PDB file of C-alpha atoms in Angstrom:
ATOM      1  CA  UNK A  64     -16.329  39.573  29.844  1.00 41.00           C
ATOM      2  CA  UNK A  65     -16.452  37.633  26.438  1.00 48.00           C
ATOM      3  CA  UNK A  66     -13.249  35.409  26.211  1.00 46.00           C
ATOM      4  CA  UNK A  67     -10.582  37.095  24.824  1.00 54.00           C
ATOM      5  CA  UNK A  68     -10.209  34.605  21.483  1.00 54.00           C
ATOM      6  CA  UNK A  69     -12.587  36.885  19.996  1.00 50.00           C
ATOM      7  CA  UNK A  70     -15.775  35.243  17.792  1.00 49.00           C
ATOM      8  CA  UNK A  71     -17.671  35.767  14.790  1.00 41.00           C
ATOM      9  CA  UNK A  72     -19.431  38.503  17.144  1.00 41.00           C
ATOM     10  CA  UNK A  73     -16.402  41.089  17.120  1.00 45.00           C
ATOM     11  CA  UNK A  74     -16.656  44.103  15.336  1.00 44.00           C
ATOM     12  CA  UNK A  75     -13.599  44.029  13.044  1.00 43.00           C
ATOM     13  CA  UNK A  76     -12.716  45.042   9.291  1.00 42.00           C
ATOM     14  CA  UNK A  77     -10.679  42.287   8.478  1.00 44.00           C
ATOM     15  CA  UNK A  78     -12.069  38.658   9.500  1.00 53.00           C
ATOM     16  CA  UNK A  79     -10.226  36.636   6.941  1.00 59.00           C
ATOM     17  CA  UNK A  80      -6.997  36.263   9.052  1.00 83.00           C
ATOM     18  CA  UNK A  81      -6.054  34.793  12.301  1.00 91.00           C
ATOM     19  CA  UNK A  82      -7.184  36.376  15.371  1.00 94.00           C
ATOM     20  CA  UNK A  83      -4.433  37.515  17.951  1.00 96.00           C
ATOM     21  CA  UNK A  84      -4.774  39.152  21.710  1.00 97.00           C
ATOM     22  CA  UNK A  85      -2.100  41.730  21.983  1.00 97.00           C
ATOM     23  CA  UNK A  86      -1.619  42.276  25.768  1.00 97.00           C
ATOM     24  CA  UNK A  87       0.859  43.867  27.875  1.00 97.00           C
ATOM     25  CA  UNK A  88       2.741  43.563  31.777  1.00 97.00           C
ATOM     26  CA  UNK A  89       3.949  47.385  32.923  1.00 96.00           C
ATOM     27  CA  UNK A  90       4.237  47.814  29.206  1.00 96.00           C
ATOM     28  CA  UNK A  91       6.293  44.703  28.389  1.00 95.00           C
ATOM     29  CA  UNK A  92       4.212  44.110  25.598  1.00 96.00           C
ATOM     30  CA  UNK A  93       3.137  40.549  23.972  1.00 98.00           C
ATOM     31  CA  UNK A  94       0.866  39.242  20.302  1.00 98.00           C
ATOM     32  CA  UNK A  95      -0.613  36.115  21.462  1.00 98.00           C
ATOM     33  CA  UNK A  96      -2.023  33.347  18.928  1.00 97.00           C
ATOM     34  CA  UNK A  97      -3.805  30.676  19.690  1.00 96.00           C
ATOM     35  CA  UNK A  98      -2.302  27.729  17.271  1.00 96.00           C
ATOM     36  CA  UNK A  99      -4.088  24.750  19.317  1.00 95.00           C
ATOM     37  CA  UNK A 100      -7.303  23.854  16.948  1.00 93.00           C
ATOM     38  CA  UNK A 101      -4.974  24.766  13.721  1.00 93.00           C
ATOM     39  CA  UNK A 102      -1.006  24.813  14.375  1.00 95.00           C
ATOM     40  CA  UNK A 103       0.530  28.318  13.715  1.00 96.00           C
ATOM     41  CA  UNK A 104       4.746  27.744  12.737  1.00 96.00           C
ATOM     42  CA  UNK A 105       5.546  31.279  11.784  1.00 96.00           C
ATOM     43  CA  UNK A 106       9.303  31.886  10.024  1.00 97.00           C
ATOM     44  CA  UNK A 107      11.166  33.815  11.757  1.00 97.00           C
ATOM     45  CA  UNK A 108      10.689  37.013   8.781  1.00 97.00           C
ATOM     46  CA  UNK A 109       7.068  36.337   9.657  1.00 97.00           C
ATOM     47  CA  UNK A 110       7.891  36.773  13.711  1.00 97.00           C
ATOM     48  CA  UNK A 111      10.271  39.893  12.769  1.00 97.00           C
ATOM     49  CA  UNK A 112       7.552  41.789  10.719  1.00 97.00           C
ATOM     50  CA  UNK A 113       5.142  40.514  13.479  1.00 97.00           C
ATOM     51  CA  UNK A 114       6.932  42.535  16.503  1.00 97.00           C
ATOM     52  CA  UNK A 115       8.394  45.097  14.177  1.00 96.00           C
ATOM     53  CA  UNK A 116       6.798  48.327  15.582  1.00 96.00           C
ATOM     54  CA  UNK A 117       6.599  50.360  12.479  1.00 96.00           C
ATOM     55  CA  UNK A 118       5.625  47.300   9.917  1.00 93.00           C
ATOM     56  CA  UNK A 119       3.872  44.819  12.364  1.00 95.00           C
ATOM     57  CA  UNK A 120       2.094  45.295  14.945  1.00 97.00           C
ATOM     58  CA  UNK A 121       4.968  45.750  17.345  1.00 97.00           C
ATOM     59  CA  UNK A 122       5.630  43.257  20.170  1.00 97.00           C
ATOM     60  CA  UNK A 123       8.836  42.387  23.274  1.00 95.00           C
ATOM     61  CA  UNK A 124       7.323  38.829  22.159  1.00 96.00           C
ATOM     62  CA  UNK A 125       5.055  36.841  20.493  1.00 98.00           C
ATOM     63  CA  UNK A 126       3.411  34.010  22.336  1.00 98.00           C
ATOM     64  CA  UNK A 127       1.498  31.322  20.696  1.00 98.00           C
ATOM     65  CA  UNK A 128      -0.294  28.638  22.613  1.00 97.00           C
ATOM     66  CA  UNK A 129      -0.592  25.302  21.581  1.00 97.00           C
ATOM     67  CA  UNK A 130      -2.137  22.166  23.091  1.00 96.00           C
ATOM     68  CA  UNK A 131       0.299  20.820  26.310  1.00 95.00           C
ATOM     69  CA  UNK A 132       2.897  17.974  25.683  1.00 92.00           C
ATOM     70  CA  UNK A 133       1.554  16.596  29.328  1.00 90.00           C
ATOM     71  CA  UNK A 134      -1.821  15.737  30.820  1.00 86.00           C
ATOM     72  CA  UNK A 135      -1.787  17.846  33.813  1.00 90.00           C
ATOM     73  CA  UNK A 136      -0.779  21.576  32.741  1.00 93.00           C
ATOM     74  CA  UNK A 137      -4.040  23.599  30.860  1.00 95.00           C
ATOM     75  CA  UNK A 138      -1.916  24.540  27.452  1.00 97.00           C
ATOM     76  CA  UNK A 139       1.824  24.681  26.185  1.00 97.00           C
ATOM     77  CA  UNK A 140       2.919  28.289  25.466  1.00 98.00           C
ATOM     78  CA  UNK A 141       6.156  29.174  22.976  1.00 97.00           C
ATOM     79  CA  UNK A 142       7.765  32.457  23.966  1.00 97.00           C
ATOM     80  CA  UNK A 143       9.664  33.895  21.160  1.00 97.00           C
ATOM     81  CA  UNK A 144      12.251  37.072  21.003  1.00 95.00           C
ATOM     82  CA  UNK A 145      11.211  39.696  17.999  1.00 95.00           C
ATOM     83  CA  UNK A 146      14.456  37.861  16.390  1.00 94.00           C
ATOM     84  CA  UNK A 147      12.815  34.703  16.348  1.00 96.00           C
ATOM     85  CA  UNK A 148      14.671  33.095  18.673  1.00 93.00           C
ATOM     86  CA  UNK A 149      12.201  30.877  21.261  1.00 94.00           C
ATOM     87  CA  UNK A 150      13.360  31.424  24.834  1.00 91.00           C
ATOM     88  CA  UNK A 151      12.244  29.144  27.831  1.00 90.00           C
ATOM     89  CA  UNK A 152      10.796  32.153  30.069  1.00 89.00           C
ATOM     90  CA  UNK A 153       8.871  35.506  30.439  1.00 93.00           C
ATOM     91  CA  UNK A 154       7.925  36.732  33.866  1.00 94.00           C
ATOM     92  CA  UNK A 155       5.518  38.900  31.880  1.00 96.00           C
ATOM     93  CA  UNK A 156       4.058  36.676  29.300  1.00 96.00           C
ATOM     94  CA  UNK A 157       2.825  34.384  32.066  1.00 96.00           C
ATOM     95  CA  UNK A 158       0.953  36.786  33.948  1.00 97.00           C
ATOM     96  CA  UNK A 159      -0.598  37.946  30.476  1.00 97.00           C
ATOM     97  CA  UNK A 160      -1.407  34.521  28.924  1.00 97.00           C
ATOM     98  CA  UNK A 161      -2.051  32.940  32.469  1.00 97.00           C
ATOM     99  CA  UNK A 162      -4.537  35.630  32.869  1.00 97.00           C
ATOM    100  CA  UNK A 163      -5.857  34.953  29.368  1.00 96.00           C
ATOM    101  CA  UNK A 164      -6.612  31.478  29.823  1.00 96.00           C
ATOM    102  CA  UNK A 165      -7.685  31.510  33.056  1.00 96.00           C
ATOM    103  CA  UNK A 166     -10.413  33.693  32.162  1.00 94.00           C
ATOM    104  CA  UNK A 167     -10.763  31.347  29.071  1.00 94.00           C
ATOM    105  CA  UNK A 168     -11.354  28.363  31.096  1.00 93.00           C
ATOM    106  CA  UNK A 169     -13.125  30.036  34.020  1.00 93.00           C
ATOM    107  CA  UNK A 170     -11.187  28.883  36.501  1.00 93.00           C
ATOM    108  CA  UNK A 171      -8.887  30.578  39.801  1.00 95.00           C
ATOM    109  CA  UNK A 172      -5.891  28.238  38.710  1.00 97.00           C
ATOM    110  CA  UNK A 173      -3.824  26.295  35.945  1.00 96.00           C
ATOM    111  CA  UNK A 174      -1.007  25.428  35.171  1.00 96.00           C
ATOM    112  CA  UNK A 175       0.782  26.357  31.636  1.00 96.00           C
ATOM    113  CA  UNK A 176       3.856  24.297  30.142  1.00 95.00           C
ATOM    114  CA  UNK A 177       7.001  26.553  28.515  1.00 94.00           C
ATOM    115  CA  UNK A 178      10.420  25.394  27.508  1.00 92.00           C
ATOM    116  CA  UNK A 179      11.235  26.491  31.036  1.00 88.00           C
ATOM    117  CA  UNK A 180       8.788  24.023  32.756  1.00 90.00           C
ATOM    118  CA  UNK A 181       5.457  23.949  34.203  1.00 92.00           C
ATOM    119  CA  UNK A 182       4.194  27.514  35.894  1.00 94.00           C
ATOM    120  CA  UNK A 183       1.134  27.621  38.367  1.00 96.00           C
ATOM    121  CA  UNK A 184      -0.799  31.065  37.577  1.00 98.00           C
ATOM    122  CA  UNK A 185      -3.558  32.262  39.922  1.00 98.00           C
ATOM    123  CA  UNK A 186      -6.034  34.529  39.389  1.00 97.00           C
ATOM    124  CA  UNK A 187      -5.621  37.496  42.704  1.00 97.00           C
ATOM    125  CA  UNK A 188      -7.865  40.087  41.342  1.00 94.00           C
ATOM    126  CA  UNK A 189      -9.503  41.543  38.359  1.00 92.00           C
ATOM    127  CA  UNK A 190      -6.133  41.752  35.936  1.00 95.00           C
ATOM    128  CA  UNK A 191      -3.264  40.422  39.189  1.00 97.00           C
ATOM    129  CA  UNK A 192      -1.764  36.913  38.165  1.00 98.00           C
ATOM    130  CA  UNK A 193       0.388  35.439  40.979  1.00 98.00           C
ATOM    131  CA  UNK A 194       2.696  33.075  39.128  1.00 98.00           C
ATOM    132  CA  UNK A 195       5.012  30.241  40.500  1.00 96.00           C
ATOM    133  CA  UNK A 196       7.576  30.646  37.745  1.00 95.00           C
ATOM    134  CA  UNK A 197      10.235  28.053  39.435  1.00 93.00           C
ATOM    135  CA  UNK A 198      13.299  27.457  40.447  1.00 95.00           C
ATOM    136  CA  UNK A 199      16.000  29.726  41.122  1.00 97.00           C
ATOM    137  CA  UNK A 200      19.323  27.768  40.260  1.00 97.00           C
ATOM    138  CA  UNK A 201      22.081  28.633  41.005  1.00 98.00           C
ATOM    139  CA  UNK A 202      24.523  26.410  39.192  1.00 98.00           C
ATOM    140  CA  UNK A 203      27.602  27.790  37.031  1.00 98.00           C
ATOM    141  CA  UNK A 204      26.297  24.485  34.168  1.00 98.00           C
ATOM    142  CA  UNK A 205      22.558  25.449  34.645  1.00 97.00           C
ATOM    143  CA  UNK A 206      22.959  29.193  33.620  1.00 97.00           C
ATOM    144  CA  UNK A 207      24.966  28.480  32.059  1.00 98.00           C
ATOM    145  CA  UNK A 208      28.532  29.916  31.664  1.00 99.00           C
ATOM    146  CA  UNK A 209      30.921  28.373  29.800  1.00 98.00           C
ATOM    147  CA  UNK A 210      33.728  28.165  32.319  1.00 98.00           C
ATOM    148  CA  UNK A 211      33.307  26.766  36.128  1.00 98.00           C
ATOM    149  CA  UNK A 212      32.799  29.901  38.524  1.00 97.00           C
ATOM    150  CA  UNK A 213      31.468  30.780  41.517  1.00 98.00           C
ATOM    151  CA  UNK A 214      27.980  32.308  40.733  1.00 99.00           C
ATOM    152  CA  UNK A 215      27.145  34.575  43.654  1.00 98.00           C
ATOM    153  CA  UNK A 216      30.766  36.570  42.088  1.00 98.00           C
ATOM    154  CA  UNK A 217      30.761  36.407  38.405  1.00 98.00           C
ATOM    155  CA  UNK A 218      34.503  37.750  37.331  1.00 97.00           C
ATOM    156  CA  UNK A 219      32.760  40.417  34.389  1.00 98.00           C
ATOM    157  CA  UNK A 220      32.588  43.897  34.594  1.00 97.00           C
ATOM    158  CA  UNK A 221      32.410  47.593  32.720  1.00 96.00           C
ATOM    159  CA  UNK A 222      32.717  50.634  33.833  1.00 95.00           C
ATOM    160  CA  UNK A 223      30.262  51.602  37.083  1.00 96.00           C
ATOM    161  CA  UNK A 224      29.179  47.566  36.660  1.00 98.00           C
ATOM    162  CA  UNK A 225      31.050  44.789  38.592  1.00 98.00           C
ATOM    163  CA  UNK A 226      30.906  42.049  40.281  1.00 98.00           C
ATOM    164  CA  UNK A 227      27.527  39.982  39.147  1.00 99.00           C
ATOM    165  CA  UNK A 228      25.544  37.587  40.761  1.00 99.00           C
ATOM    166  CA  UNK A 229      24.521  34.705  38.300  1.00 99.00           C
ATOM    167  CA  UNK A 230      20.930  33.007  38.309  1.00 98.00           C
ATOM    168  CA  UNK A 231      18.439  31.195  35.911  1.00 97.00           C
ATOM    169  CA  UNK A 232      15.108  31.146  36.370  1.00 96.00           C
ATOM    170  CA  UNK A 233      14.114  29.682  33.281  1.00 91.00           C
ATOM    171  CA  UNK A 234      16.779  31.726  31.495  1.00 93.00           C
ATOM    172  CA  UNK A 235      20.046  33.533  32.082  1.00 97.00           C
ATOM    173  CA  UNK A 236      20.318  36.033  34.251  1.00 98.00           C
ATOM    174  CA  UNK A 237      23.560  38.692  35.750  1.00 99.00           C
ATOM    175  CA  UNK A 238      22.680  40.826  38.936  1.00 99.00           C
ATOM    176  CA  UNK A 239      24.385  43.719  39.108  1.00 99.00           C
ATOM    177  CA  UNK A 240      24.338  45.439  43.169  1.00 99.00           C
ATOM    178  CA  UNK A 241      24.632  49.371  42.215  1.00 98.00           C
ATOM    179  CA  UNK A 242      24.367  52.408  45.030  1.00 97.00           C
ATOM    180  CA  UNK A 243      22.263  54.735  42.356  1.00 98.00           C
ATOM    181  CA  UNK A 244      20.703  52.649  39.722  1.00 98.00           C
ATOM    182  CA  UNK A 245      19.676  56.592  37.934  1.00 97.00           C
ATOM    183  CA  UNK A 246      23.505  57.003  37.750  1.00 97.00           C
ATOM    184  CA  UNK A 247      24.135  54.135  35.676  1.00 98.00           C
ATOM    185  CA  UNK A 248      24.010  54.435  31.601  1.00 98.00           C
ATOM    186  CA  UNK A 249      22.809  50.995  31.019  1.00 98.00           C
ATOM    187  CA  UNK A 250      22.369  51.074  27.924  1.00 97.00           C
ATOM    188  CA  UNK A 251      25.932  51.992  27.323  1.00 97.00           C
ATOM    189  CA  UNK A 252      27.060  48.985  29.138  1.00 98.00           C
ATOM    190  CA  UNK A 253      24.189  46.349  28.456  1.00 97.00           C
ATOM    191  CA  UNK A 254      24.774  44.306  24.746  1.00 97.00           C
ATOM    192  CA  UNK A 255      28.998  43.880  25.255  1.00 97.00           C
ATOM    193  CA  UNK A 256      27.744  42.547  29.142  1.00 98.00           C
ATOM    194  CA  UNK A 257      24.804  40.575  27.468  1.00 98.00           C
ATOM    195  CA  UNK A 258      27.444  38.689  24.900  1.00 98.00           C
ATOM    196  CA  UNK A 259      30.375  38.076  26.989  1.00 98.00           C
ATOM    197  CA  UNK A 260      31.623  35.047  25.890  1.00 98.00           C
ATOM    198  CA  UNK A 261      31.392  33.765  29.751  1.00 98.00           C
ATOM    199  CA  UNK A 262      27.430  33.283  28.362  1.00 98.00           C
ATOM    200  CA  UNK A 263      27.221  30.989  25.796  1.00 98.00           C
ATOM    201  CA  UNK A 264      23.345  31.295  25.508  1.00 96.00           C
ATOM    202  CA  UNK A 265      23.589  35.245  26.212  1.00 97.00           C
ATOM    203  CA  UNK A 266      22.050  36.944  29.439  1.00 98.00           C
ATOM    204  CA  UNK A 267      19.933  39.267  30.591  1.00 97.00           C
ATOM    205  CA  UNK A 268      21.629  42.231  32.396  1.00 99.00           C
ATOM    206  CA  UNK A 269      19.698  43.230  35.608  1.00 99.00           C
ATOM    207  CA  UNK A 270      20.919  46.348  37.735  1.00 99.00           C
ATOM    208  CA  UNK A 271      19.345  46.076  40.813  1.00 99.00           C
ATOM    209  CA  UNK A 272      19.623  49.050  43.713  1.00 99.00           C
ATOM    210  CA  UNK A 273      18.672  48.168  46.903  1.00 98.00           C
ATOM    211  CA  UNK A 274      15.918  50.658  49.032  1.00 98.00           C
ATOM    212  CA  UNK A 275      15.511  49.255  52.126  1.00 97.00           C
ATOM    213  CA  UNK A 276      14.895  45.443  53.353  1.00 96.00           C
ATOM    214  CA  UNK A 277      11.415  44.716  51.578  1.00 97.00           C
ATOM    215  CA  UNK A 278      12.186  46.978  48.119  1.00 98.00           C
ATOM    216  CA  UNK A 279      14.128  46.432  45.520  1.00 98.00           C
ATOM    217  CA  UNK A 280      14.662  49.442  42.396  1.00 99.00           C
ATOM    218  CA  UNK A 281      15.453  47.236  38.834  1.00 99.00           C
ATOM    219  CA  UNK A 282      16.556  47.852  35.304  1.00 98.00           C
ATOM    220  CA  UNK A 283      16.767  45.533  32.725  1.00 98.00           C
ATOM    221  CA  UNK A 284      18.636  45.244  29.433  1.00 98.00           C
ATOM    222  CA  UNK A 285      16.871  42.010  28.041  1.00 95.00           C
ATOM    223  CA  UNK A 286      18.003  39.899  25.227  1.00 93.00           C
ATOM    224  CA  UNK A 287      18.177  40.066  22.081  1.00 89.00           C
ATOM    225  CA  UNK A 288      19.684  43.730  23.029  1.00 92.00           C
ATOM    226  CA  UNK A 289      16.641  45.591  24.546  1.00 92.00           C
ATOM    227  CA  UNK A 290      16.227  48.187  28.039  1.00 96.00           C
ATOM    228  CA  UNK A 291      13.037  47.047  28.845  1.00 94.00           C
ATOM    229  CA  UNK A 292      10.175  48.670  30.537  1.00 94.00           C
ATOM    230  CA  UNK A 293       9.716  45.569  32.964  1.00 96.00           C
ATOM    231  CA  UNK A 294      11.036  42.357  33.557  1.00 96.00           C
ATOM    232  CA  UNK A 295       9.413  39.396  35.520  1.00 96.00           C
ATOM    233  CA  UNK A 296      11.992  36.647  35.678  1.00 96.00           C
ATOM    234  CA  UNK A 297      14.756  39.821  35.995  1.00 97.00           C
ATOM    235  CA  UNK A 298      12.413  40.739  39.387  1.00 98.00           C
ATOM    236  CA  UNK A 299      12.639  37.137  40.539  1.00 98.00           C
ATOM    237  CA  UNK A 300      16.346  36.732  40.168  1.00 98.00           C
ATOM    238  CA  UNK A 301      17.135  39.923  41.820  1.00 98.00           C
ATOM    239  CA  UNK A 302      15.496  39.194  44.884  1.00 98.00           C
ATOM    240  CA  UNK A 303      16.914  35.677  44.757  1.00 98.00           C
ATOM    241  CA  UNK A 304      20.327  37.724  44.205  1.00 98.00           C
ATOM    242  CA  UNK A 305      19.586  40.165  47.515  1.00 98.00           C
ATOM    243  CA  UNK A 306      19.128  37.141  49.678  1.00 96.00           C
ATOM    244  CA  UNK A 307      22.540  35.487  48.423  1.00 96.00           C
ATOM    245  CA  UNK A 308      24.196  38.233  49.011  1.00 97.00           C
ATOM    246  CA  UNK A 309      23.198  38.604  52.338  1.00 97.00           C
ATOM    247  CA  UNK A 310      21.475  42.344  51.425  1.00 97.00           C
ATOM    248  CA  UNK A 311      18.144  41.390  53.096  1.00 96.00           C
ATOM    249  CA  UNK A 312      16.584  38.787  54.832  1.00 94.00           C
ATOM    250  CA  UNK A 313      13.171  39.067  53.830  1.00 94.00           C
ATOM    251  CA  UNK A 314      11.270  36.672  51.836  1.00 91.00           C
ATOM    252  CA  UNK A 315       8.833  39.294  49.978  1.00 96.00           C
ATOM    253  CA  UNK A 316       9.495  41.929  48.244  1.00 98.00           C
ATOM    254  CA  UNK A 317       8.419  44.811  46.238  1.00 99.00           C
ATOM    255  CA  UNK A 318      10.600  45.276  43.182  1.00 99.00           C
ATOM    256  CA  UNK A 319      10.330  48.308  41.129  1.00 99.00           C
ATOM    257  CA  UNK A 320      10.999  48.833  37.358  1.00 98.00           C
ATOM    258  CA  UNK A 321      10.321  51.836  35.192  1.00 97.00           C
ATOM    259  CA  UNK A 322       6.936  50.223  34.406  1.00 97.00           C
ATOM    260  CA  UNK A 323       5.623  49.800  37.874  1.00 97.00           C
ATOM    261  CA  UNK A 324       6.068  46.730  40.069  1.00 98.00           C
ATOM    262  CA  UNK A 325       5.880  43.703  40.666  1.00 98.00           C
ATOM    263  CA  UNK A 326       5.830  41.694  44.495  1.00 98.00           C
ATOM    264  CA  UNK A 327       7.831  38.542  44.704  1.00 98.00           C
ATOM    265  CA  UNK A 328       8.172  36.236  47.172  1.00 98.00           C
ATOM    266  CA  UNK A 329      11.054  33.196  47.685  1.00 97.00           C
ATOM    267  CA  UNK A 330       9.811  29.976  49.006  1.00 96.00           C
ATOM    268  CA  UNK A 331      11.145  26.573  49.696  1.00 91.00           C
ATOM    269  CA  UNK A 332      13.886  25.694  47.750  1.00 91.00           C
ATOM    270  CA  UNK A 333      14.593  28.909  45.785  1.00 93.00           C
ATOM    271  CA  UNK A 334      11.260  28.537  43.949  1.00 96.00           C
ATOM    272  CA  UNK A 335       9.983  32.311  43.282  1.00 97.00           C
ATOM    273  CA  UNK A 336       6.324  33.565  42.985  1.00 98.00           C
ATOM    274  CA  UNK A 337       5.469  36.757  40.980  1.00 98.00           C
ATOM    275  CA  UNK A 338       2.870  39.067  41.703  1.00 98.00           C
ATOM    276  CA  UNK A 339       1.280  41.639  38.984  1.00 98.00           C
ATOM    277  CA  UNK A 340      -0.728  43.467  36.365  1.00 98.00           C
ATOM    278  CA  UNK A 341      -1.554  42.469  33.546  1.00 98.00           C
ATOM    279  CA  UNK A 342      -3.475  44.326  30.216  1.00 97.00           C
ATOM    280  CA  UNK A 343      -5.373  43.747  27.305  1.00 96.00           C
ATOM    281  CA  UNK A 344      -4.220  46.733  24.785  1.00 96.00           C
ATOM    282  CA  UNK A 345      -6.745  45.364  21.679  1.00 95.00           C
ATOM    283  CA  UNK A 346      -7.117  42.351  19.687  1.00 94.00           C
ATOM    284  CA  UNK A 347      -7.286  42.059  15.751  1.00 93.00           C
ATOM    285  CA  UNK A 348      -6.171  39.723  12.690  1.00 93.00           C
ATOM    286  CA  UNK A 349      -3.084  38.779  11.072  1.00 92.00           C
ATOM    287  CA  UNK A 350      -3.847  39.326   6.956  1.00 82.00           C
TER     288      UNK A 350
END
């Protein structure tokens, strides 16, 4: 397979702008640059129009990779909302741009630097990326929430949704323990539980139904105000959520979004591997 940063020797119309990757994780979908050899500093009108499905060429996020700040991980990578707001974690983004340069570099693992830290991605088969994506904390100031509160009971709630556990994995997270996850409306519910002012930073709204011991059922309403088909760090922090809670006792699971799913598994000291697909969809040029 020719490496994905396409050459000279792809078949394109346009060759005048800069090449992109778009790629996609159960349809959480991502345009990734390369700004390492020459630095790419979009505005945030030129990330809007960017991930702006009718006028760009539609993105969840646009990743651009640049060289790392430290000497051991392969390549930093900025993760940026269709808003232009950079975030410090995408369960999904790894797994696409781990994949990406892993293939690029020809290697089984590396490690990639985010805002969130340093993630370990390994390649498990042709397009599965296992990625250690960190540390589950657990922390009312490392969420955070602007008031002191006992995380495994947040004191929020609207209608059917009550009672959340919170997490960060890289960013903010509320886990919300429902019987029938099709029953809920999330949408209806998601953006006022997203902004509530307990949040400073915002969160991402997780609704998580439990199967049995090894399988968890998820939905996700993701900041900046988006249901979305799949949600890595979401998976992560509702299995980290099911163990606090004292739901199951198993260290893998299966967790199951709209999308497909995803396996993760909790190891020593909270620190949660995710297991999935990943996609190219095409690549192309910005003009």
């Amino acid at each position: 397979m020719q490496i994905p940063w396409f050459s000279s020797t792809e078949n394109s119309l346009i060759k005048s702008g800069r090449p992109f990757v778009k790629m996609h994780g159960l349809l959480n979908d991502f345009v990734i640059i390369d700004g390492r050899k020459e630095p790419y500093r979009p505005s945030t009108k030129e990330i809007i129009h960017i991930c702006d499905r009718h006028e760009g060429i539609g993105a969840d996020e646009l990743l651009i990779v640049e060289p790392p700040k430290h000497s051991k991980p392969y390549a930093f990578v900025r993760i940026i909302n269709p808003d232009g707001r950079e975030v410090e974690a995408c369960g999904n983004a790894s797994r696409c741009i781990g994949w990406l340069l892993l293939k690029e570099c020809n290697q089984k693992e590396i490690q990639i630097e985010t805002l969130g830290g340093i993630l370990t991605c390994t390649l498990v088969g042709e397009k599965q990326v296992s990625c250690e994506m960190g540390k589950v904390k657990t922390h009312w100031q490392d969420i955070p929430l602007s008031q002191e509160m006992d995380t495994l009971h947040l004191n929020i709630g609207t209608g059917p949704l009550n009672d959340p556990v919170g997490m960060n994995i890289g960013n903010p997270h509320a886990v919300f323990f429902v019987e029938d996850l099709d029953a809920v409306d999330l949408p209806k519910y998601g953006k006022a539980l997203q902004t509530n002012p307990l949040f400073p930073e915002e969160a991402n709204i997780g609704v998580a139904q439990l199967i049995d011991s090894e399988t968890l059922k998820l939905s996700v309403w993701e900041r900046p105000g988006t249901l979305t088909t799949a949600c890595g760090t979401g998976a992560c922090v509702a299995v980290a959520a099911a163990h606090r809670r004292g739901l199951t006792q198993k260290k893998r699971m299966t967790v199951i979004m709209p999308a497909g799913s995803v396996e993760i598994e909790l190891k020593e000291e909270n620190i949660a591997v995710m297991t999935g697909p990943v996609e190219i969809c095409y690549t192309g040029y910005l003009v």
